[in-house]
Amino acid sequence: MVPRRLAAPREVVLGGALLGLIALVALHFVERGSYWDYSEGVYALTAQLWLHGADLYGHVVAAQPPGVFVAGAGLLAVHDSLEWLRLGVGALQLGAGLIAASVVWRVTESRLATLLAPAAILLTPWAVHEHGALLPEVVALPFLIGGLRMSVEPRWALGLGLACGVLPLIKVPLVLPAAVLLVMAVERRRSLIAAVATLAAGVLASVLLGGGQSLWREVVYAQTQTGHRSLSAVAGFWAQGGWNLLGLVVAAGVAWALRSRSRDPRLLNIGVVLALAMLATFATNLKEGTSLNIVVPVEGVLLPLALAGAALAAQRGGRRLANGPLLACLVGLAFTLVQTASLLGSPTNPAVFLRPGSRPAWAVTETAPQLRASVGAARACLPGLAFGGPPLVAMLAGRRMPDDQPDQFITRAPVLHAVRAAMALVPSCL
């Protein structure tokens, strides 16, 4: 490994943070008032109910571990509004981008690549699609990329363990990348002890919150009962995810090919293995209810590798900018940004964002005017009736959902048939 201990220049750090902040604010206002992902409403309304005293994992059913609800309730405790919640979650994405910039600098010492990383992590296609949404995959980003950064430094062994222990408390399948980081960590033993202690403390707190039986029943057992997709449907999901990740995979592949020129080959190697582990989480698409928002953390891990690939290729080619590896990286990154532009420019029909041959899909669920109309219709429901439509609309309209259950999907599981029956007894509109 080439000796290096220099920190990134202050102007690069500040410039990257400023560009990232500009991207964050721009995306927040471009997508303001629109509705992209049904699951956002489920987690946001559940977090709001819990903040106001609801019995999480008791009366209120929740299909995910408590991490996402802790993050949501913490943000809503500052200001109880969807706009603030989205801005706060967007700040978590920006935080992940700042950590990614540190990864890029350590691997390449490239000023330009480091400068661009914080904004770039906000501008990948699925990061834009899910921007600011309270989802486990988005909340996990800073812990995932932070774990990558800490994995190569002994002084951060306990921090790595904390991050790896938190990941499964946000979403259970994230135990796989957490295990990869722990196995490849430079201080494996200390990190593993810290991870186990963190996970155990989180599980104990969750058990005390709602009871061990309820936690297992809702977060694990019910998830196995929601049904499975056909192989043809799964193939469509994977093809779409592969299309959106193609450019980043190409550029990350260049980084791997040029790893001998890296300033920190160990960090680059861990990043590549972590990216492979994240790609393996696509297997969760076999289960009904798991959407392509799982692409967000995959993009997040691939992005610093892709920027590193471009930087290493440029350094390898000296002043010859038209070298093959660099062109491959630039084309891959440009392809990724074109997909993002397609999504932002035509949210109701993002043609380039969609894989070739795809029917219209993955578009915005409701534009800002449509969402305002839906909220108005929900508010017009007769007083005393519950609202049986999307949970995000219920949250914005200030309406109760049937039996105060935001997660209408997980209650399809047979083990939760009593919850479903109680919901059906509540008079509701829509």
PDB file of C-alpha atoms in Angstrom, residues 8 24 60 71 102 113 120 140 148 171 197 202 212 238 245 303 335 366 386 397 412 415:
ATOM      1  CA  ALA A   8      -8.427  15.859   2.411  1.00  0.00           C
ATOM      2  CA  LEU A  24     -30.104  18.355  -1.252  1.00  0.00           C
ATOM      3  CA  VAL A  60     -49.661  -1.086  16.208  1.00  0.00           C
ATOM      4  CA  ALA A  71     -35.123   7.832  13.217  1.00  0.00           C
ATOM      5  CA  SER A 102     -13.744  10.339   2.724  1.00  0.00           C
ATOM      6  CA  ALA A 113     -13.667  12.904  -7.241  1.00  0.00           C
ATOM      7  CA  ALA A 120     -23.266  12.500  -6.520  1.00  0.00           C
ATOM      8  CA  ALA A 140     -29.219   2.692   6.818  1.00  0.00           C
ATOM      9  CA  LEU A 148     -16.963   0.748   5.184  1.00  0.00           C
ATOM     10  CA  LYS A 171     -33.668  -3.922   8.371  1.00  0.00           C
ATOM     11  CA  ALA A 197     -23.410  -5.900  22.252  1.00  0.00           C
ATOM     12  CA  GLY A 202     -31.319  -3.120  20.517  1.00  0.00           C
ATOM     13  CA  GLY A 212     -40.448 -10.660  22.275  1.00  0.00           C
ATOM     14  CA  TRP A 238     -33.771  -7.743 -11.297  1.00  0.00           C
ATOM     15  CA  LEU A 245     -26.936  -0.003 -11.633  1.00  0.00           C
ATOM     16  CA  LEU A 303     -20.891   5.297  -5.970  1.00  0.00           C
ATOM     17  CA  PHE A 335     -25.447   6.870 -18.263  1.00  0.00           C
ATOM     18  CA  GLU A 366     -48.916  11.112  -7.243  1.00  0.00           C
ATOM     19  CA  ALA A 386     -61.435   5.969   9.488  1.00  0.00           C
ATOM     20  CA  ALA A 397     -55.097  14.760   6.176  1.00  0.00           C
ATOM     21  CA  ARG A 412     -52.227  -9.938   5.066  1.00  0.00           C
ATOM     22  CA  VAL A 415     -50.401 -14.945  11.629  1.00  0.00           C
TER      23      VAL A 415
END
